[in-house]
Coordinates of C-alpha atoms and ligand atoms in Angstrom, one line a residue:
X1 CA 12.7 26.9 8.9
X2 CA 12.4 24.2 11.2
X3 CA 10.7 20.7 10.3
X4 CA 9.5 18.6 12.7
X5 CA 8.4 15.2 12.0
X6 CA 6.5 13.4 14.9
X7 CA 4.6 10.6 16.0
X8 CA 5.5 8.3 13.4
X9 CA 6.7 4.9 13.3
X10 CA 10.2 5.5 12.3
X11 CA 11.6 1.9 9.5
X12 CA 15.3 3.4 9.1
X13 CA 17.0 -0.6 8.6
X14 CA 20.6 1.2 8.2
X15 CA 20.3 2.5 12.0
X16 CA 18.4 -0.4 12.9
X17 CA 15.5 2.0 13.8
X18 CA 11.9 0.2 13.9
X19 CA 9.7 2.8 16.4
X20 CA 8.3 5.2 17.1
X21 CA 10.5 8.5 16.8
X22 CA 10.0 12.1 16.4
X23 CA 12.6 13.3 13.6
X24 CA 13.7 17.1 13.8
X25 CA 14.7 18.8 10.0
X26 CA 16.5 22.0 9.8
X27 CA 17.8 23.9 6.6
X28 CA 17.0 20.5 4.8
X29 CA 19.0 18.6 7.0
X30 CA 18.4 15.7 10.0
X31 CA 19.5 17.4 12.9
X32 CA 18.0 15.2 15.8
X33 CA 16.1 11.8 16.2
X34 CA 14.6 11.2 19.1
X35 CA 11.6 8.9 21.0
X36 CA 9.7 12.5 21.7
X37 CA 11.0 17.0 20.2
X38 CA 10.2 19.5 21.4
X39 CA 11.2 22.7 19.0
X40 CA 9.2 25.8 19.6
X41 CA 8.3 27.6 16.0
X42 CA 8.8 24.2 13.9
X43 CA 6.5 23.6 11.3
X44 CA 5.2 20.4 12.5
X45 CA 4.0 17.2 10.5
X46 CA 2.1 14.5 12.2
X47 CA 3.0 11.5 11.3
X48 CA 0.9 8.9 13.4
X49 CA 0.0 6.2 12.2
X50 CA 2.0 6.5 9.1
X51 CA 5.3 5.1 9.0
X52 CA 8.2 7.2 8.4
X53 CA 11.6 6.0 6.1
X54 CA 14.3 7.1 4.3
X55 CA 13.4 8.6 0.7
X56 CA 13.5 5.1 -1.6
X57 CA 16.8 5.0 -4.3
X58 CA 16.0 3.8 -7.7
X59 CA 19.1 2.4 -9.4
X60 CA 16.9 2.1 -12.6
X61 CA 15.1 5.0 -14.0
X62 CA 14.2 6.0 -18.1
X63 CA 13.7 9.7 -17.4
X64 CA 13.9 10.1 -21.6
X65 CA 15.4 13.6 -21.6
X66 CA 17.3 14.8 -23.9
X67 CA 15.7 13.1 -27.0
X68 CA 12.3 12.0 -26.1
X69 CA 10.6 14.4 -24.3
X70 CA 7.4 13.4 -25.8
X71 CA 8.0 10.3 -23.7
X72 CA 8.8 11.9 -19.9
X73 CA 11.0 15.0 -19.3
X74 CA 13.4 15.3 -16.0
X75 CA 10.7 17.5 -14.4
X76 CA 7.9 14.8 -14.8
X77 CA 9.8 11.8 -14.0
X78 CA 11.2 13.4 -10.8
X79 CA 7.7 14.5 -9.9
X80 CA 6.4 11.2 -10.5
X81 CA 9.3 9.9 -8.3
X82 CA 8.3 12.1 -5.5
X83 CA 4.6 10.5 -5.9
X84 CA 6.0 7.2 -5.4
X85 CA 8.3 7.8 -2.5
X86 CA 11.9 7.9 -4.6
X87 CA 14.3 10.7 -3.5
X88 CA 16.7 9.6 -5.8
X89 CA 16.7 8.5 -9.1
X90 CA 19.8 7.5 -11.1
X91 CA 18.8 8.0 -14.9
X92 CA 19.7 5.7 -17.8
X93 CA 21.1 6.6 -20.8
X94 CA 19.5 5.0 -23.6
X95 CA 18.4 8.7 -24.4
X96 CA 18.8 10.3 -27.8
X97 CA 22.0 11.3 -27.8
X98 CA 22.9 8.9 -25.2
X99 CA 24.9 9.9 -22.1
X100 CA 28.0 8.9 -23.2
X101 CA 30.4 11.9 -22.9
X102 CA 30.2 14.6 -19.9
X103 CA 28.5 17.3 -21.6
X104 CA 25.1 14.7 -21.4
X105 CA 25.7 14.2 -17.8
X106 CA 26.3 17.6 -17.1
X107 CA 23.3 18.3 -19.1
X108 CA 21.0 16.2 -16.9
X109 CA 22.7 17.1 -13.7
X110 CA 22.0 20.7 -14.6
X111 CA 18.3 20.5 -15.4
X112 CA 17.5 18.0 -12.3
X113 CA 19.2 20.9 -10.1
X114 CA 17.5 23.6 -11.5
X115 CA 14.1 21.4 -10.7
X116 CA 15.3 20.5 -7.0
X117 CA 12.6 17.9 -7.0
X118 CA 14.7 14.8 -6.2
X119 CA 17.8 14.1 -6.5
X120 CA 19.5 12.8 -9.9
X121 CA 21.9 10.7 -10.4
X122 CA 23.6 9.9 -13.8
X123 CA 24.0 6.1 -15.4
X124 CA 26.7 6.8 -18.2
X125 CA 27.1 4.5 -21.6
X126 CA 29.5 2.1 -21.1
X127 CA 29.9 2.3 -25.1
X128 CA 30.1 5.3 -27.6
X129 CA 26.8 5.5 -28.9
X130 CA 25.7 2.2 -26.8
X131 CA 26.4 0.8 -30.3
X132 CA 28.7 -1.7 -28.6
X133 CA 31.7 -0.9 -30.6
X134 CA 34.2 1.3 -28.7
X135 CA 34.8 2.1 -24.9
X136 CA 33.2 5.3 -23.8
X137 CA 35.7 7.6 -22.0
X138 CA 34.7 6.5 -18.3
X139 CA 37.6 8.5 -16.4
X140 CA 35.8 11.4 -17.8
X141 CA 32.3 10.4 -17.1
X142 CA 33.0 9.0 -13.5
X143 CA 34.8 12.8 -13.0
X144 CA 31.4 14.0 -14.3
X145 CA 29.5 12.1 -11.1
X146 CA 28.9 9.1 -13.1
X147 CA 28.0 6.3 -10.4
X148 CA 28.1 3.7 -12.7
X149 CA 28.1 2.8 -16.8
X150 CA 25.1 0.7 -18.7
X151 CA 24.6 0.3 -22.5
X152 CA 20.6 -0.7 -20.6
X153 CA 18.4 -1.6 -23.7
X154 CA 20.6 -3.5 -24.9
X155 CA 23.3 -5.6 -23.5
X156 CA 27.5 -5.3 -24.0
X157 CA 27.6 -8.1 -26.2
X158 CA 31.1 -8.4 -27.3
X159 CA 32.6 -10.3 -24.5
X160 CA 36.1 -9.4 -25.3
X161 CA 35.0 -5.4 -24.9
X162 CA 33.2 -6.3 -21.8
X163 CA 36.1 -7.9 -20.4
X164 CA 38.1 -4.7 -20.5
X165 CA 35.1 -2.7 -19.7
X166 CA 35.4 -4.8 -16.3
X167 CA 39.0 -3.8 -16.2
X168 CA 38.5 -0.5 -16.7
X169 CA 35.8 0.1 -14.3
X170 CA 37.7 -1.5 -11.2
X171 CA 40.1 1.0 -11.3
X172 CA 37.1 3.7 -10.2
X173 CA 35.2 0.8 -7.9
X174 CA 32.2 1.3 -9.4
X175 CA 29.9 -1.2 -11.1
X176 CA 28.8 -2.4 -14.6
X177 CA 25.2 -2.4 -15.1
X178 CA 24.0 -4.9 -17.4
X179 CA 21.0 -5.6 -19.6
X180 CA 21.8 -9.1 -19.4
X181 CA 20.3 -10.4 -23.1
X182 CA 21.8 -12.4 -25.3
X183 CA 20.9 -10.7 -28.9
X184 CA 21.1 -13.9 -30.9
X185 CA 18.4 -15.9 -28.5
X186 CA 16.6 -12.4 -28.2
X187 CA 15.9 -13.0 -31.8
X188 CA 13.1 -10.1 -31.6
X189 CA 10.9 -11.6 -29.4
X190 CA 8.0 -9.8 -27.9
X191 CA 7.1 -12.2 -24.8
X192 CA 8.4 -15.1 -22.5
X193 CA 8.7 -18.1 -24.5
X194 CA 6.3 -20.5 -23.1
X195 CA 3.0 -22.2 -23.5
X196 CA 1.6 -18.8 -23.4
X197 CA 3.6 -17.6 -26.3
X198 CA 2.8 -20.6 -28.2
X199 CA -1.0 -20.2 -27.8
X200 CA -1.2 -16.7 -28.3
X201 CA 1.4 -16.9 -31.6
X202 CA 4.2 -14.2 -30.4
X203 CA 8.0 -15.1 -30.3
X204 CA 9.2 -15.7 -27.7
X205 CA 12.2 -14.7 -25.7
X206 CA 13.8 -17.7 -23.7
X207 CA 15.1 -17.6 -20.3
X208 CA 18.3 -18.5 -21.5
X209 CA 18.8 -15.6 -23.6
X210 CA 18.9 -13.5 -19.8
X211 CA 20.7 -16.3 -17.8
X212 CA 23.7 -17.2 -20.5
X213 CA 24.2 -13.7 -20.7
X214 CA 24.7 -13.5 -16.7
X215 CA 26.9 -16.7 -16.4
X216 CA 28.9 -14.6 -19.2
X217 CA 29.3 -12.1 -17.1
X218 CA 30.0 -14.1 -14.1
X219 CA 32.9 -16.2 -15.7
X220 CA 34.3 -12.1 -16.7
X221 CA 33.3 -10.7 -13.2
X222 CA 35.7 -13.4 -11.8
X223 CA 38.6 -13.2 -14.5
X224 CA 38.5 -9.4 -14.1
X225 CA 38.0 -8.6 -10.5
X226 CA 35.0 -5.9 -11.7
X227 CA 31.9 -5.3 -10.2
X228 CA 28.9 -6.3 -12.2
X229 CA 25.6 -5.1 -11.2
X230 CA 22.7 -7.3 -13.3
X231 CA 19.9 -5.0 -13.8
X232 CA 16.0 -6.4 -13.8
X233 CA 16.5 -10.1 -13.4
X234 CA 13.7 -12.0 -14.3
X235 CA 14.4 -16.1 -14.5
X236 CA 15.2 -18.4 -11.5
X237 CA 18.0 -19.7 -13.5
X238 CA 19.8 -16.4 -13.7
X239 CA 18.9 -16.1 -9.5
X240 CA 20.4 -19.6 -8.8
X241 CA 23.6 -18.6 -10.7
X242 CA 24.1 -15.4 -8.8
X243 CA 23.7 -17.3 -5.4
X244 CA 26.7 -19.5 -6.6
X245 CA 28.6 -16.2 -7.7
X246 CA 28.0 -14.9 -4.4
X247 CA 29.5 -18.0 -2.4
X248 CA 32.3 -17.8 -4.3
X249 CA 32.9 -14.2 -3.6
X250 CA 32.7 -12.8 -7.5
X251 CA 31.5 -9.1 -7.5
X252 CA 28.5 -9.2 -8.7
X253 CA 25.1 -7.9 -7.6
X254 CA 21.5 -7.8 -8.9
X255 CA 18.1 -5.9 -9.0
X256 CA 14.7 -6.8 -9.8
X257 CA 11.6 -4.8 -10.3
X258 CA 8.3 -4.8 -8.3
X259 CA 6.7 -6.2 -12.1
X260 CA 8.9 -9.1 -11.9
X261 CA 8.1 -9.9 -8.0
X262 CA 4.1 -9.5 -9.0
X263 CA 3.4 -11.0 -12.4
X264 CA 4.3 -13.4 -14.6
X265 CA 3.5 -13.8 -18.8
X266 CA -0.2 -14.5 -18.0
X267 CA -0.9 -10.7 -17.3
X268 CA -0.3 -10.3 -21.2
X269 CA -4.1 -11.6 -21.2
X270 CA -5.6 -11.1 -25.0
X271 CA -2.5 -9.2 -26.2
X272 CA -2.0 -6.7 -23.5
X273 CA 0.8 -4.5 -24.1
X274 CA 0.7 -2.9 -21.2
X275 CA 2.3 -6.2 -19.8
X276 CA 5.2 -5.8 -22.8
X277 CA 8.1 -5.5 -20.8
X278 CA 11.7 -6.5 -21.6
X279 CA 12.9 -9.0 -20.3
X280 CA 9.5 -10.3 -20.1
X281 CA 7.5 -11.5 -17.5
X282 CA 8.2 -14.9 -17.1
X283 CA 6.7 -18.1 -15.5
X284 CA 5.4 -18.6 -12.2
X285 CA 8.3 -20.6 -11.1
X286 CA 10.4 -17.8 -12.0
X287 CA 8.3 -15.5 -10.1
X288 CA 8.6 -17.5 -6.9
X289 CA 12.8 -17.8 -7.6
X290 CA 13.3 -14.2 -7.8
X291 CA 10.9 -13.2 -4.7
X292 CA 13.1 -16.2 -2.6
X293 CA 16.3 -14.3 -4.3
X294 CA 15.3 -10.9 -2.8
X295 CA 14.3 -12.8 0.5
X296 CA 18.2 -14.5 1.2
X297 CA 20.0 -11.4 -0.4
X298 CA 21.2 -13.3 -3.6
X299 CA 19.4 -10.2 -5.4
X300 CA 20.3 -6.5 -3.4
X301 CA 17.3 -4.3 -4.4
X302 CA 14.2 -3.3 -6.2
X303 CA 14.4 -1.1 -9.2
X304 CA 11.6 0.2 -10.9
X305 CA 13.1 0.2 -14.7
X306 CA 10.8 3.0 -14.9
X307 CA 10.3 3.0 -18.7
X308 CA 7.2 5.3 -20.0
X309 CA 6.0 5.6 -23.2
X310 CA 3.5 7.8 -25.6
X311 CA 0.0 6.5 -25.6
X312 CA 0.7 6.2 -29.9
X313 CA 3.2 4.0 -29.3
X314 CA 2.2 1.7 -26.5
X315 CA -1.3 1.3 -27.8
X316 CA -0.1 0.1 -30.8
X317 CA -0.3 -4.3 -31.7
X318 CA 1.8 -6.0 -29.4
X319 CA 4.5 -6.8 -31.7
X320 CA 5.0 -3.4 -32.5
X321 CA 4.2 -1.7 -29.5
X322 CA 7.3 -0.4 -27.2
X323 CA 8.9 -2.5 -24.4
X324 CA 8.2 -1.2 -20.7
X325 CA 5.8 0.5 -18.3
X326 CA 5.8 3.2 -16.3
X327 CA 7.0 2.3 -12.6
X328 CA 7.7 4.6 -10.0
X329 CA 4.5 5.6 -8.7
X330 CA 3.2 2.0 -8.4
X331 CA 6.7 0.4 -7.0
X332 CA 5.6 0.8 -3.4
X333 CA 2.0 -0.7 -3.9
X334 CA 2.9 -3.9 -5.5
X335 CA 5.8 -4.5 -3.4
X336 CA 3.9 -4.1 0.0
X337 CA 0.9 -6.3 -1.9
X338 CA 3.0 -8.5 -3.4
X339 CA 5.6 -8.7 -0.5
X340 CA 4.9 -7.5 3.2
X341 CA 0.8 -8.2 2.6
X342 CA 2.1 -12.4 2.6
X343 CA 5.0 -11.6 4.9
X344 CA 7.6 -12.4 2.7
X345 CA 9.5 -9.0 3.7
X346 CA 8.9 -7.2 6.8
X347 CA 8.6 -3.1 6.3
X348 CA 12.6 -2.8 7.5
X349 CA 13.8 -5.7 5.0
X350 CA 11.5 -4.0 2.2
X351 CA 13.1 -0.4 3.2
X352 CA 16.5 -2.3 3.0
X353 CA 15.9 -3.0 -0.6
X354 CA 14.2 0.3 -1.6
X355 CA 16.9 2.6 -0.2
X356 CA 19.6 1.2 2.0
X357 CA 21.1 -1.4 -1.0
X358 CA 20.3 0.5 -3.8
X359 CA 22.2 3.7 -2.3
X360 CA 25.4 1.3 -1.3
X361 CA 25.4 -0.2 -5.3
X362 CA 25.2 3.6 -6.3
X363 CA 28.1 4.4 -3.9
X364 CA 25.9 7.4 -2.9
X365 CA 25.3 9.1 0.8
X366 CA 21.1 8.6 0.9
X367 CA 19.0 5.8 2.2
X368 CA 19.4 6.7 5.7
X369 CA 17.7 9.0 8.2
X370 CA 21.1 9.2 9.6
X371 CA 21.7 13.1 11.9
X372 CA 23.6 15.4 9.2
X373 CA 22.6 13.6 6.2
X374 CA 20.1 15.6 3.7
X375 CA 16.5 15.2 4.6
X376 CA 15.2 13.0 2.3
X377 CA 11.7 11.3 3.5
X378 CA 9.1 9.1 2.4
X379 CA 6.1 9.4 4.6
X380 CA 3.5 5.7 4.3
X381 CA 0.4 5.3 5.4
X382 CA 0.7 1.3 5.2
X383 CA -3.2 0.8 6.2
X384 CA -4.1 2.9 3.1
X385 CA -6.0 1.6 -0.1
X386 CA -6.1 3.0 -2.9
X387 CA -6.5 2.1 -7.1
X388 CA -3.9 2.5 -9.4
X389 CA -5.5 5.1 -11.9
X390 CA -3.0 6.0 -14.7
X391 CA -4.6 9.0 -15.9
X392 CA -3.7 11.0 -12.3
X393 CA 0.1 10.0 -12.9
X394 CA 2.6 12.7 -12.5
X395 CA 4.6 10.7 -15.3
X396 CA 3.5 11.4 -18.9
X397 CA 3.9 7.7 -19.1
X398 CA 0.6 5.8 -18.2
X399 CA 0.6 2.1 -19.3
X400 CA 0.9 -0.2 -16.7
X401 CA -0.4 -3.2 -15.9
X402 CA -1.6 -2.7 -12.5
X403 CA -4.3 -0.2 -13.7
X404 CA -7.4 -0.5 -12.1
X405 CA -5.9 -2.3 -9.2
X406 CA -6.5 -1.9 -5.8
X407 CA -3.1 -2.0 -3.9
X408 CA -2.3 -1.0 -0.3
X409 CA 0.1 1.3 1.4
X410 CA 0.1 4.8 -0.1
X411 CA 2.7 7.3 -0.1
X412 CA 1.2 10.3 2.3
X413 CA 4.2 12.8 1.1
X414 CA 8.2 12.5 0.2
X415 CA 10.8 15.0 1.2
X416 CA 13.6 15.7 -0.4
X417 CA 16.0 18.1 1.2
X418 CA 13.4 18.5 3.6
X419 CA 10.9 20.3 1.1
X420 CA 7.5 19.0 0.7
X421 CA 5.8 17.7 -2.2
X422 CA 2.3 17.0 -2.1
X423 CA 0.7 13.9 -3.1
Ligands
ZN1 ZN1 17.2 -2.9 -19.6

């Protein structure tokens, strides 16, 4: 059956496409773009007014299965991905087990294909267990469609394992993602250390303990000649020494969620741990560093860190409540509020780091509208408002600290492979 797509205003950065266009879908594939289709017996979707994109990629999604179902399973994390305009998610694996060996990726490719909801992509352990210890087997996880390794809650802190983890993972070209924390400056804290910290009696978590872990990894990135990908950056020093990185040519690349871009430690409020996020929300200055990274291309993408939780644990006192917040459906909000409402980014540069970058780190065909590549859509209605209200979430995650708020630019409908989902 035949899909056509028309009237829309067509954002597709990797084709330098920023128009109107009709877009034509058959058998789940682009198989014309065009200023004005006609095709007789197509199933027609009119787009005007709305603005039409490639599906978003999220380098950066907790999708809790196997182990914590309670949390999120594949099915509602991929629904909830849909909601918020992803097509693709790649899926971390700080699950319990955790993906470490291939019959846990083939586990979660498996389910996610049986579902057909959005596409899943798998993030292997870099090491067994993620207890930091020994090398994970990554010839037989990149065979199993690995596209790239993270020990992501908690950071490869041995740097002489990380070094040959470097090694090893440049002879597959594919990145390193790290959780870039330093455990002894960690030191169990629950916020930012700051002012706010100090006045509201938490320990905090310093800057440093994020940015000495990146210049680690820089100094190892440039010994090694491997690719590391710093995941959710969050402090302008750990920006500025990625911009140097980058001048000198080191392999390295970076994400940032839309909470990092919108808020900084005061959204914790009177002990809000809804705002409990690692690594934490930071200061303002920070704020305004990683918004100028994601501007000048020192940092490639958003990620969402999608991280949901039970309502038993995350409503729980803030020190012993559970780090993260449930992301995907809100990513495209706050970055349009917090980024194209100010004109920081225009719609192509935000699409750019939604789907274009994130789909070149993952070394994956997506991100375009290009003809012959899968169908995979994210329809926007960028004059929409509309509240944040947790309790219609497709994820079984519902903390997040942009509850209640009013954000614009709504997701109308995503395709993926050309099927509809609903919103
Ligand atoms: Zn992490």
């Amino acid at each position: 059956m035949k899909l056509l797509i028309k009237g829309g205003h067509v954002v597709d950065p990797a084709n330098r496409r920023d128009g109107r266009t009709d877009i034509l879908i058959d058998r789940g594939k682009i198989v014309d773009v065009h200023a004005s289709i006609l095709a007789d017996g197509a199933k027609t979707i009119d787009a005007s007014g709305k603005l039409v994109t490639p599906g978003f990629v999220d380098l950066h999604t907790h999708l809790r299965e196997p182990g914590r179902e309670d949390k999120e399973t594949i099915e509602t994390g991929a629904r909830a991905a849909l909601r918020g305009g992803f097509t693709t998610v790649c899926a971390m694996p700080n699950t319990t087990p955790a993906i470490d060996q291939r019959g846990t990726v083939d586990l979660v490719h498996r389910e996610a294909e049986r579902l057909g909801l959005v596409t899943v992509k798998v993030v292997g352990a870099i090491t067994r267990g993620r207890a930091g210890n020994e090398l994970t087997d990554f010839a037989e996880l990149f065979d199993a469609g690995c596209v790239a390794l993270s020990d992501d809650g908690s950071a490869v802190a041995n740097g002489f394992l990380m070094r040959r983890a470097l090694e090893y993972a440049k002879l597959f070209g594919r990145p390193l993602i790290q959780h870039a924390e330093e455990p002894t400056l960690f030191a169990n804290g629950v916020m930012n250390e700051g002012l706010v910290s100090t006045t509201l009696g938490l320990r905090g978590i310093p800057g440093e303990s994020e940015s000495v872990m990146v210049a680690r990894d820089i100094a190892l990135a440039e010994l090694t000649g491997g690719w590391v990908h710093v995941a959710h950056l969050s402090s302008a020093k750990s920006v500025e020494m990625i911009r140097q990185a980058k001048r000198r040519d080191v392999r390295v690349t970076a994400e940032v969620t839309p909470h990092h871009l919108a808020l900084t430690e005061e959204a914790i409020g009177e002990f809000d741990t809804r705002a409990k996020v690692n690594p934490p929300l930071r200061a303002e200055e920070d704020r305004q560093a990683l918004i100028e990274g994601l501007r000048d291309g020192t940092i490639d993408c958003i990620a969402t860190d999608h991280a949901p939780h039970t309502d038993w644990e995350k409503e729980a006192d803030f020190d012993s409540a559970p780090f993260g917040i449930s992301g995907l459906e809100t990513a495209l909000g706050v970055c349009a509020h917090t980024l194209i409402a100010p004109k920081l980014l225009t719609w192509p540069q935000l699409i750019e780091r939604l789907a274009v970058n994130p789909a070149r780190i993952a070394g994956i065909e997506a991100g375009t509208l290009n003809i012959g590549a899968w169908a995979d859509v994210a329809i926007i209605d960028p004059n929409a408002t509309w509240t944040v209200e947790p309790k219609h979430f497709s994820s079984k995650g519902r903390h997040t600290p942009f509850a209640g708020r009013q954000l614009p630019a709504a997701v109308v409908t995503a395709l993926h492979h050309g099927a509809e989902a609903g919103r």
